[in-house]
Coordinates of C-alpha atoms in Angstrom, one line a residue:
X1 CA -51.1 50.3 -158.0
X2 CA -48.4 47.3 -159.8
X3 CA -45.8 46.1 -158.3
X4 CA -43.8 48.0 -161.0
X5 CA -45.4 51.1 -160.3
X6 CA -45.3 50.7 -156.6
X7 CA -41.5 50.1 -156.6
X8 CA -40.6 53.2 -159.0
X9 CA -42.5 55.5 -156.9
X10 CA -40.3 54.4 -154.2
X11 CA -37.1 53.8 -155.8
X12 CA -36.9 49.9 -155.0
X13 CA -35.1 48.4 -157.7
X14 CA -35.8 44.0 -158.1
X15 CA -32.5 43.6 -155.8
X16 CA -31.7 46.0 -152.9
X17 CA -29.2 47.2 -150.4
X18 CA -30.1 46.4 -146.8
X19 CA -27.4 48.4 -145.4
X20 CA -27.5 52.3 -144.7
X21 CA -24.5 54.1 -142.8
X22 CA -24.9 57.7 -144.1
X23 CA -25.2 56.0 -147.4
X24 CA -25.9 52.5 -149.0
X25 CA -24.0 50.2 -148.3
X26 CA -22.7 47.2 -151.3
X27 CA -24.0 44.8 -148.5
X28 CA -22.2 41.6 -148.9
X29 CA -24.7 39.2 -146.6
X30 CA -27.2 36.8 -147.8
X31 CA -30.2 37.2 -149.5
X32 CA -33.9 37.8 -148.6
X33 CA -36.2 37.1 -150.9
X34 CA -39.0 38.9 -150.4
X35 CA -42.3 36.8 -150.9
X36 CA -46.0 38.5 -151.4
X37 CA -47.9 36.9 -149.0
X38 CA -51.1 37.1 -151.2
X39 CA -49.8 35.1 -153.9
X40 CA -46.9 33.5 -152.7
X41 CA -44.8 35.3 -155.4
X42 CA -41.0 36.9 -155.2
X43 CA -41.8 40.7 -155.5
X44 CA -37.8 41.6 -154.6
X45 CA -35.0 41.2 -152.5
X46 CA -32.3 43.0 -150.6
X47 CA -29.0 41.8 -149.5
X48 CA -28.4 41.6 -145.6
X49 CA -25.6 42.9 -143.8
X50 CA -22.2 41.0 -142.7
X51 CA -20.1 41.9 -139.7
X52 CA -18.6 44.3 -141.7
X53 CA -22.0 46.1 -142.8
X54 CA -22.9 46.4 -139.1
X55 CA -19.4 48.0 -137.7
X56 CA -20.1 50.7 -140.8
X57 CA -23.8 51.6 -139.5
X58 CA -22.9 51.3 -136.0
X59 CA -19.6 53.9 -136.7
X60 CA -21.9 56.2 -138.9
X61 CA -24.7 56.4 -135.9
X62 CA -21.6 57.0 -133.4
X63 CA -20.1 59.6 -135.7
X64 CA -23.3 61.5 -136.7
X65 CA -24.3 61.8 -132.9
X66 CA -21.3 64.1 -131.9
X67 CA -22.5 66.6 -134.1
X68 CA -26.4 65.9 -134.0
X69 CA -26.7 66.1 -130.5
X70 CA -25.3 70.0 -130.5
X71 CA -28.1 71.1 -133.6
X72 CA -30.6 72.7 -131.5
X73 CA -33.8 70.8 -131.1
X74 CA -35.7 73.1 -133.4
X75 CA -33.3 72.4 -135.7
X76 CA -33.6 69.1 -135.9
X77 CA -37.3 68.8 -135.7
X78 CA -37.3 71.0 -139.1
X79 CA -35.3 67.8 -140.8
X80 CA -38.2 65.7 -139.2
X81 CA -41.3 68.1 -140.7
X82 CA -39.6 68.1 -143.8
X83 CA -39.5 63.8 -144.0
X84 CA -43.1 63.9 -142.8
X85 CA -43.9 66.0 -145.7
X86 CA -42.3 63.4 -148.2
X87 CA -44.1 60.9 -146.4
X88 CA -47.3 62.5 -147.2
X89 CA -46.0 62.9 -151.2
X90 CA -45.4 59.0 -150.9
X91 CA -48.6 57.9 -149.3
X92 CA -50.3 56.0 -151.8
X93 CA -47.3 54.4 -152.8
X94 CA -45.7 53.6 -149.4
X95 CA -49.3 52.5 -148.0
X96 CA -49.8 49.9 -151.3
X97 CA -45.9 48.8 -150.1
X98 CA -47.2 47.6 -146.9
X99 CA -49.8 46.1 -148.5
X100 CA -48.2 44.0 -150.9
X101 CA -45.0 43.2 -148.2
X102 CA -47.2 42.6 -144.8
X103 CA -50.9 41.6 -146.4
X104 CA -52.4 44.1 -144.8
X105 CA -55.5 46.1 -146.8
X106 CA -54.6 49.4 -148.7
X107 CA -56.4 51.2 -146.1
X108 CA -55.2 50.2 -143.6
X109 CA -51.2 50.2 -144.9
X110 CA -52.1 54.2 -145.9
X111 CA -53.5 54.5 -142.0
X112 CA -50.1 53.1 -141.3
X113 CA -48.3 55.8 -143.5
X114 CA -50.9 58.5 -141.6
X115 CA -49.4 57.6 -138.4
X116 CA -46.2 58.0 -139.3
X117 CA -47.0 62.0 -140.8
X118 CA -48.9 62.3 -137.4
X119 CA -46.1 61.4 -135.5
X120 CA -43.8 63.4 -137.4
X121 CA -46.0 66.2 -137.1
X122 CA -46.0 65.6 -132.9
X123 CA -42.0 65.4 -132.6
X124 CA -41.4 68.6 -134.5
X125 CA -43.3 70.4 -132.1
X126 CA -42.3 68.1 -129.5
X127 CA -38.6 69.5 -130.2
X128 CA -39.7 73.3 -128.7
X129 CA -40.8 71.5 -125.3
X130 CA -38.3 69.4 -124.0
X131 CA -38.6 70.8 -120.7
X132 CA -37.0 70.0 -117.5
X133 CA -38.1 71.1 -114.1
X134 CA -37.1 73.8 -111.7
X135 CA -36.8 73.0 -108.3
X136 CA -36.7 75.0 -104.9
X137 CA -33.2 74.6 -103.5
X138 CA -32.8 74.2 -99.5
X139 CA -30.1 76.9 -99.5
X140 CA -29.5 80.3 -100.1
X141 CA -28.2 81.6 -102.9
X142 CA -28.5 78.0 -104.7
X143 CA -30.4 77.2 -108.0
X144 CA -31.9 73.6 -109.0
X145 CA -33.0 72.4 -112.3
X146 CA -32.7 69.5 -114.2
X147 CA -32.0 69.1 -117.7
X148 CA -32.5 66.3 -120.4
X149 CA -29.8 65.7 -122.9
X150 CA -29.4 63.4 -125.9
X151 CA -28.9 60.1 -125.1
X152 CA -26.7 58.6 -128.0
X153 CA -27.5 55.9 -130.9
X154 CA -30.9 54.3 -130.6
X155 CA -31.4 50.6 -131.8
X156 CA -34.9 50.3 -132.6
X157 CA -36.0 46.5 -133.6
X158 CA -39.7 46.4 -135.5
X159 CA -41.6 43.2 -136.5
X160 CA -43.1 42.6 -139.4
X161 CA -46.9 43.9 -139.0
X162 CA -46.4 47.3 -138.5
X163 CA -43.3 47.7 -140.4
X164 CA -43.0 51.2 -140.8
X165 CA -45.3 53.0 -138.0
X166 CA -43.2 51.5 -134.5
X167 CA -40.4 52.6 -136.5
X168 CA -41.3 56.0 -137.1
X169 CA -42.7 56.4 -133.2
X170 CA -39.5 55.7 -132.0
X171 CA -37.3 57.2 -134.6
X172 CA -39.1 60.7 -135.2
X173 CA -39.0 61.3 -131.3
X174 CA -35.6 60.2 -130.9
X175 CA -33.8 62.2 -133.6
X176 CA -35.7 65.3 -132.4
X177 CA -34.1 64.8 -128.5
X178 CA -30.6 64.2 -130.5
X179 CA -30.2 61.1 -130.7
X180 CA -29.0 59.0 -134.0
X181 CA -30.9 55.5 -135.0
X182 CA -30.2 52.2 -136.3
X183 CA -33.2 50.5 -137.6
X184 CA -33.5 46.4 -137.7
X185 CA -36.4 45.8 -139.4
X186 CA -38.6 42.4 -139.6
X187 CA -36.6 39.7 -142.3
X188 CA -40.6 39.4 -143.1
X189 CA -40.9 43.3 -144.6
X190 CA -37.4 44.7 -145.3
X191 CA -38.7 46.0 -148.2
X192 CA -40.9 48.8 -146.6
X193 CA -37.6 49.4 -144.7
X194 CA -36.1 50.2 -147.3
X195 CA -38.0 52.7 -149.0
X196 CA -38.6 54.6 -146.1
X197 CA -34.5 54.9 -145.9
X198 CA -34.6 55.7 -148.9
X199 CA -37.1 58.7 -148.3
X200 CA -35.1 59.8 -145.4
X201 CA -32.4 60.0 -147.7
X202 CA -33.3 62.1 -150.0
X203 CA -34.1 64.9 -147.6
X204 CA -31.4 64.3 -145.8
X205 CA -28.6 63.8 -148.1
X206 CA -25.9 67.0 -148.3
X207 CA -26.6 68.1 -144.9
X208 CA -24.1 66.2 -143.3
X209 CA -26.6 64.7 -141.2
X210 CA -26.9 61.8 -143.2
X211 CA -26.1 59.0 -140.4
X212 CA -29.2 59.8 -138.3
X213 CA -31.5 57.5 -139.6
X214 CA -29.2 54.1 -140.7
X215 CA -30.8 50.7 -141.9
X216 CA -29.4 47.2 -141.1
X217 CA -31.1 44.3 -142.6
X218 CA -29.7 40.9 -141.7
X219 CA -30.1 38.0 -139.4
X220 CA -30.9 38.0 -135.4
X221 CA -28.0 35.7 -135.0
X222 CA -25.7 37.5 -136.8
X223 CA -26.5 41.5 -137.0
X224 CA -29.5 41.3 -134.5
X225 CA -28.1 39.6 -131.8
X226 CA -24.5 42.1 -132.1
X227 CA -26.7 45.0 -131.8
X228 CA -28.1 44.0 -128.6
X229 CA -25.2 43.4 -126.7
X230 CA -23.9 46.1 -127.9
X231 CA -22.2 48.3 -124.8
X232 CA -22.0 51.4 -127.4
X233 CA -26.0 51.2 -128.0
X234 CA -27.3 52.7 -125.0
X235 CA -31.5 51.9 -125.4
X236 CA -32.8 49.4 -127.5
X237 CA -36.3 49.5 -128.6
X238 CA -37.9 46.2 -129.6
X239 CA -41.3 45.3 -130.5
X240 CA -42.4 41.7 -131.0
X241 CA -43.1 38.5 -129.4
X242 CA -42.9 38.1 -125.5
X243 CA -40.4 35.3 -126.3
X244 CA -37.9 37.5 -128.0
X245 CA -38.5 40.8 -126.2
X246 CA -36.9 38.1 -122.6
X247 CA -34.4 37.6 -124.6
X248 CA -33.6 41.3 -125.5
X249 CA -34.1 42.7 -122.3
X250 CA -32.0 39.9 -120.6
X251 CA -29.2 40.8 -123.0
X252 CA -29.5 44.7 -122.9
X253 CA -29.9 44.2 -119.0
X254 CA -27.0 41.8 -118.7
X255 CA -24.9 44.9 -120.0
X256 CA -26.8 47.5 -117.9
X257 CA -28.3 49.3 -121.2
X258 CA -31.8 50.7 -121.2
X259 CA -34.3 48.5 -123.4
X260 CA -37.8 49.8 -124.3
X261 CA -40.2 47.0 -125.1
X262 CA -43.7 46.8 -126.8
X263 CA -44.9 42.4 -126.3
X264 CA -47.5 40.6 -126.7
X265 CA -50.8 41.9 -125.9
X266 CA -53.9 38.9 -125.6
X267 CA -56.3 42.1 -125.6
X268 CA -59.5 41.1 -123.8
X269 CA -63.0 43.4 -124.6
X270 CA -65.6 43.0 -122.5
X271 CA -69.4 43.2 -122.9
X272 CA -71.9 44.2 -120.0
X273 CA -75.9 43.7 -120.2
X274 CA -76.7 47.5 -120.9
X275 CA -73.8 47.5 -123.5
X276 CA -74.7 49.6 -127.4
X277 CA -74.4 45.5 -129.4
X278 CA -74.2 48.0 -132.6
X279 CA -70.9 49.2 -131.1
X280 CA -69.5 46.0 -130.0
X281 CA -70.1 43.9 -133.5
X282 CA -68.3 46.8 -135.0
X283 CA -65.6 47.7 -132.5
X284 CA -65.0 43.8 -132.1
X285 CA -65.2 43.1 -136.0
X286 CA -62.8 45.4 -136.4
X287 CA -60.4 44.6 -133.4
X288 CA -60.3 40.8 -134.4
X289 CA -60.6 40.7 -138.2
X290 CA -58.6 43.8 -138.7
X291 CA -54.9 42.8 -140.2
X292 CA -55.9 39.3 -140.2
X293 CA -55.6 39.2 -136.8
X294 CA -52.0 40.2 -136.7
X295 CA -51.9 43.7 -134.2
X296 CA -50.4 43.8 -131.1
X297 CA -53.6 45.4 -130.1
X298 CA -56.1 43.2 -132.3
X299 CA -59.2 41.6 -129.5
X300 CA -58.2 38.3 -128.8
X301 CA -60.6 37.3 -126.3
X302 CA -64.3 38.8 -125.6
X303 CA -65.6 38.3 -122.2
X304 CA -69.4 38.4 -122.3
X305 CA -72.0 38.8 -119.2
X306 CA -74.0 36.1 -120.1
X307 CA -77.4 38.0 -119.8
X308 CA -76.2 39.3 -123.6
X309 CA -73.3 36.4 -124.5
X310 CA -76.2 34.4 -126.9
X311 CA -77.0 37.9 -128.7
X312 CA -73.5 39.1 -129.2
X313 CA -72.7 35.7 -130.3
X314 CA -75.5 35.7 -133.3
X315 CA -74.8 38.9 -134.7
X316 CA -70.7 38.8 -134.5
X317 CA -71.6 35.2 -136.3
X318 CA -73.2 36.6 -138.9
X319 CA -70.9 39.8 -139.3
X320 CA -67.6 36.9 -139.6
X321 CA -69.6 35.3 -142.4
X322 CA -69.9 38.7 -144.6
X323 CA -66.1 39.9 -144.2
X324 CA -65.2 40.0 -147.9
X325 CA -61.5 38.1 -147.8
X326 CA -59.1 38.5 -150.4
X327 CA -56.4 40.8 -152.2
X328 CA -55.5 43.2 -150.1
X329 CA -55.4 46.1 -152.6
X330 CA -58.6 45.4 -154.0
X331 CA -60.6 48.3 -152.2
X332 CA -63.0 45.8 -151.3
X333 CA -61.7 43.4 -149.0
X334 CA -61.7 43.3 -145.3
X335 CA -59.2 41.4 -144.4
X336 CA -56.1 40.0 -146.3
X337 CA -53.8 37.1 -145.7
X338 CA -52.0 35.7 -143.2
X339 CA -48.4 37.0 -143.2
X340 CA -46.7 33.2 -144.2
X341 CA -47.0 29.6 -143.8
X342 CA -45.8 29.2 -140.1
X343 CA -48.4 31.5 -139.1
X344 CA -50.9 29.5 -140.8
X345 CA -49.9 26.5 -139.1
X346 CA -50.0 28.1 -135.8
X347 CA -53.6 29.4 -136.3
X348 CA -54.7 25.7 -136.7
X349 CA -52.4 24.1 -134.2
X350 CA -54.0 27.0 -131.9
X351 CA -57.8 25.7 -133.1
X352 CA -56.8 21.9 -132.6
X353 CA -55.7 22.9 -128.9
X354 CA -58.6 24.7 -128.3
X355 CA -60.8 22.4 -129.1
X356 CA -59.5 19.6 -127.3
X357 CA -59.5 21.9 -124.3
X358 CA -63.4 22.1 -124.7
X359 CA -63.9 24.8 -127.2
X360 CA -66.8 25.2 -129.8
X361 CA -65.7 27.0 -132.9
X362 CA -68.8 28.7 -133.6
X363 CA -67.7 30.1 -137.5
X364 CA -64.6 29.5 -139.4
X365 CA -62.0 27.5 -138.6
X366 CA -60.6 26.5 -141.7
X367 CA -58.6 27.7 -144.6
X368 CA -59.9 29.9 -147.3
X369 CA -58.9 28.6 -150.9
X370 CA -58.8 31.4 -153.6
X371 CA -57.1 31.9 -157.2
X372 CA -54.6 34.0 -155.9
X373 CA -52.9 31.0 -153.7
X374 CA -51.4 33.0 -150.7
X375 CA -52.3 32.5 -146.8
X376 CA -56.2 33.2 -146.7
X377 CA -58.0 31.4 -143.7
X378 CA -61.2 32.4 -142.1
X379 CA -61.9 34.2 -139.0
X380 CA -62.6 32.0 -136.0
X381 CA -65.3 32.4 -133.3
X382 CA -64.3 29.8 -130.4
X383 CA -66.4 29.8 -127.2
X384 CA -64.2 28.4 -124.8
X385 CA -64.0 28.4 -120.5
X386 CA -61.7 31.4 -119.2
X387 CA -59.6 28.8 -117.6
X388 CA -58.5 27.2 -120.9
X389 CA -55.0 27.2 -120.9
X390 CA -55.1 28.3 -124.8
X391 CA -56.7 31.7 -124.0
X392 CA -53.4 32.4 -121.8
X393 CA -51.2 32.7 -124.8
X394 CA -51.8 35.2 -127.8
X395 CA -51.8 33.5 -131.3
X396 CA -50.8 36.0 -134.0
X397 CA -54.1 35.2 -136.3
X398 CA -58.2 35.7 -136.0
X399 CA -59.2 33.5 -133.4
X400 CA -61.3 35.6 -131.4
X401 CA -62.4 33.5 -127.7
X402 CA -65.5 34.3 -126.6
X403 CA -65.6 33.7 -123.2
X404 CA -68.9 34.0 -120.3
X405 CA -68.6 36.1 -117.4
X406 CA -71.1 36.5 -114.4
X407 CA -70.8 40.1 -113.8
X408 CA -68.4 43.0 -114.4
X409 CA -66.1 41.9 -111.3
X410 CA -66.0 38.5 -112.6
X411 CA -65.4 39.9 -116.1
X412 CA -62.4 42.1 -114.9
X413 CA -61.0 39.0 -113.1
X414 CA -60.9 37.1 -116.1
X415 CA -59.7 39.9 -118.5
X416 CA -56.5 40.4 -116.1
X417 CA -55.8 37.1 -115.8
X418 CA -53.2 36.3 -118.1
X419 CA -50.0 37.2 -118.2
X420 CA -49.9 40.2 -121.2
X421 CA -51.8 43.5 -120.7
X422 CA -51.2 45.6 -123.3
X423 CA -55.2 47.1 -124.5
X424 CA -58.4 46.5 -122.8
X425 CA -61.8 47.8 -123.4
X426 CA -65.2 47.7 -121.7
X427 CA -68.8 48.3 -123.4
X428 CA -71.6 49.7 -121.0
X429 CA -74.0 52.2 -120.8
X430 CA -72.8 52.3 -116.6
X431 CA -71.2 54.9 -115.4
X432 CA -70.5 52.8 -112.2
X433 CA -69.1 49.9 -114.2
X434 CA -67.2 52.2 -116.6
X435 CA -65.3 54.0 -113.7
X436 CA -64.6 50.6 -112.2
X437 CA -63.0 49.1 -115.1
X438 CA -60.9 52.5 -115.3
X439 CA -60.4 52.4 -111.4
X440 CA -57.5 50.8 -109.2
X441 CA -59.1 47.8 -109.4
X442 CA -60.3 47.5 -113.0
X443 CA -57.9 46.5 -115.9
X444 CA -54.3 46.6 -115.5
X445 CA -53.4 47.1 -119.2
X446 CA -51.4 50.1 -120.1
X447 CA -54.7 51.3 -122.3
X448 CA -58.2 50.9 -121.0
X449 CA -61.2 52.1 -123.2
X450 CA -64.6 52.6 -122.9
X451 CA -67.1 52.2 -125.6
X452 CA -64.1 52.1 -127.7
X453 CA -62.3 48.6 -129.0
X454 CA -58.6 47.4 -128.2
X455 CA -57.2 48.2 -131.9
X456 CA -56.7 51.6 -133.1
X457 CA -54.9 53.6 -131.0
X458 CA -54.0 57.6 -131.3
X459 CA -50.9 59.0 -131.6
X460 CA -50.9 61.6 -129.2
X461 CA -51.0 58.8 -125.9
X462 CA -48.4 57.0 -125.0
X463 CA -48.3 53.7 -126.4
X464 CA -47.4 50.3 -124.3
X465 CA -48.2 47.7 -121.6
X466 CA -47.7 46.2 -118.3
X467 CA -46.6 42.4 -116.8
X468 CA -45.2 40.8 -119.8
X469 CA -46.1 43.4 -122.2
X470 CA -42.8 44.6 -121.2
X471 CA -43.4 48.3 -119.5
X472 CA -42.3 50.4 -122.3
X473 CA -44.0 53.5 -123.8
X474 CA -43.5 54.6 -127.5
X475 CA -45.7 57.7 -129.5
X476 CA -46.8 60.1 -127.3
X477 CA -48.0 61.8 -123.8
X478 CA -44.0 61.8 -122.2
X479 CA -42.4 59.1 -124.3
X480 CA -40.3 61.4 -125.4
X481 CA -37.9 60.7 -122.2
X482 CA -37.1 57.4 -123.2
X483 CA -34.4 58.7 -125.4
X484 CA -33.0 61.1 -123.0
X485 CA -30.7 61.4 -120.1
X486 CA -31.9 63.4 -117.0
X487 CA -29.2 65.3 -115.0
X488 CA -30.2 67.5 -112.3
X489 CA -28.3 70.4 -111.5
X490 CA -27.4 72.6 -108.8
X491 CA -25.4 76.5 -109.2
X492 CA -24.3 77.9 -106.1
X493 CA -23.7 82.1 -106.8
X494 CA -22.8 82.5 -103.3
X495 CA -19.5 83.1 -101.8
X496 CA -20.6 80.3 -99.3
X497 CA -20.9 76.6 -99.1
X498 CA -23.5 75.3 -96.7
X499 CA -24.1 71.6 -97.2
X500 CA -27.3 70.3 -98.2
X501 CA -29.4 68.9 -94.7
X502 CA -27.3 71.8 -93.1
X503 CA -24.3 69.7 -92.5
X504 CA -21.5 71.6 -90.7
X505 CA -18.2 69.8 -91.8
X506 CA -15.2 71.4 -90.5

């Protein structure tokens, strides 16, 4: 698909509102112009929000919750099926959006769109089971349960290279528990933001509902940084770097708010002697080339026992020099661009380092010049020493570290030594090594696969990491609490009133 075709399937127009409160907003802010990353090229712009913009949203969330809240569940998860099923009508489209905004290949944009029908698809019949327990009361005639209620308006905060999937994970669940959004998206893809508000919408528009899903576009130090002190936002949900999710969670914490936060990740595989090689050049391929690089989950570092490290290293070698680079919606590319100029510049600042600190780049390494004229570079292979203080920090780009281990205890060691865990994988054939890894004393990421890679995640698990990660949990499994408040209750239909530890007062 054209830009022109891709923006009339969506509705984008060459200049757009970034404000939603139950309607668009004539957003008064400055404006983002939106840059392909392929070619370097203006494909649009929208107009951020002021002060003024942000008390609108923020009142429409507020007002929209009174009466959101006290729609049965059911009820609400019907508005939800019925956006995933314009989601599926806008696919292609939406997917080629991505694309063109993030740099991303087709495929990979449309997966993006998938997950957000999947997850739609989960919260609507996520909205018949938000159970609470029953619990055995100490005395007579007494009745204990608990309950989960809506919590209020959600702030959910997305970065640029998923920029409409963590959206939807957090968004879909919340509005079935009864809750109302406000969505800051990445000033990298506030395009895709956009159209999906628009989609939303459409099916909601005339229902009075309108102000459950709201869009705010602007500047962290203007909008972004009100919404997280905000006292009348009660979670904030925040995916990003490990540097802005401190200062989110400082802030929300400061004011004694909930914040849910998906960080860095520095995703580690590891490879065994008895490991399928077939699986790991793929799985690792994948996990490292995939997006450029540019997944929270993608494989940054690949910890090898070195009875196999020379093996893996020749054939991942030769698979790096075959990945066809280029426009992203050509169907034939691999991997596209980087998403701008900084994070070029931080790739090779990263390589420089690494180097100096004793690394070998193996393949690539340098930038990849095309006829198109956006952010193309190659993907890196750097064997490098564990202990290199470059492998403790995750550089958004594909530098993959490949890194010698002794065994699989020394291999765990390694892998949870830094300071992220988000995704983890080990390859073997072992049923004792496999078990380990998933064991007490195996990896401390929030995922753990085996015979699987770091990227790719399900929908149906719930999504997140530990240490400086930042603890949260988005998608599915029990996310679903997040964006409720638990209150436990307690009926007495006695005509006594025994104290609980059988107190006698009086």
């Amino acid at each position: 698909m054209t830009r022109d075709e891709i923006f009339a399937a969506l509705g984008l127009e060459d200049v757009n509102s970034g404000g939603y409160a139950g309607g668009w907003l004539d957003t008064s802010g400055d404006v983002i112009e939106v840059e392909n990353p392929t070619t370097r090229e203006v494909i649009g712009s929208v107009l951020q929000c002021s002060e003024d913009d942000y008390e609108k949203i923020i009142t429409s969330a507020e007002e929209t919750f009174r009466e959101w809240r006290m729609l049965p569940a059911p009820k609400r998860g019907e508005y939800v099926r019925l956006i995933g099923n314009a989601l599926r009508e806008k696919k292609e489209a939406l997917g080629a959006l991505v694309a063109l905004e993030m740099g991303k290949i087709h495929a990979e944009g449309e997966g993006e769109v998938q997950e957000m029908i999947d997850i739609a698809d989960f919260a609507v019949g996520l909205s018949r089971q938000l159970y609470g327990l029953t619990m055995a009361s100490e005395r007579p005639r007494h009745r204990m349960y608990e309950q989960w209620h809506p919590l209020g308006v959600v702030g959910v905060i997305s970065a640029f290279n998923f920029p409409v999937a963590v959206w939807s994970w957090n968004t879909f669940l919340s509005a079935v528990c009864g809750d109302t959004n406000v969505w800051k998206p990445s000033s990298q893809a506030p395009l895709s933001a956009v159209a999906v508000t628009k989609i939303c919408h459409q099916v909601m528009a005339g229902t009075g509902f309108e102000g459950v899903f709201n869009l705010l576009v602007g500047r962290g130090s203007e909008v972004g940084d009100r919404l997280i002190n905000d006292r009348r936002i009660p979670l904030i949900s925040a995916t990003g770097s490990c540097n802005v999710g401190e200062k989110v969670g400082v802030a929300v914490a400061k004011r004694l708010g909930r914040s849910l936060l998906e960080l860095g990740g520095n995703n580690a595989v590891i490879v065994l002697n008895d490991a399928d090689l077939e699986m790991v050049t793929r799985a690792v391929l994948f996990g490292a080339v995939g997006t450029a690089g540019q997944r929270c989950t993608s494989t940054r570092r690949l910890i090898v026992e070195k009875g196999v490290k020379d093996e893996v290293s020749k054939r991942l070698v030769a698979a790096y020099k075959q990945v066809p680079i280029g426009d992203p919606l050509d169907p034939a590319t691999l991997m596209g661009p980087l998403v701008n100029e900084q994070a070029v510049n931080d790739m090779f600042t990263a390589i420089d380092i690494a180097e100096r600190q004793g690394g070998n780049v193996l393949t690539g390494g340098k930038p990849v010049e095309t006829d198109l004229g956006g952010y193309f570079v190659e993907p890196t292979i750097i064997e490098i020493a564990a202990d290199a203080d470059v492998v403790q920090e995750e550089t958004f780009a594909p530098i993959l570290y490949l890194i010698e281990a002794e065994d699989v205890n020394d291999a765990i060691s390694i892998q949870n030594g830094v300071r992220q865990g988000l995704s983890s994988a080990v390859f073997t054939d072992s049923m004792h090594s496999a078990e380990m890894f998933l064991s007490h004393e195996g990896s401390d990421c929030g995922i753990a696969n085996v015979n699987i890679g770091t990227s790719g995640a399900e929908i149906g698990g719930a999504f997140g990491g530990e240490k400086e990660t930042g603890g949260g949990r988005e998608s599915g499994s029990d996310a679903w609490r997040s964006y409720m408040r638990r209150q436990t209750n307690t009926i007495n239909w006695s005509s006594e009133l025994p104290l609980a530890q059988g107190i006698e007062f009086g």
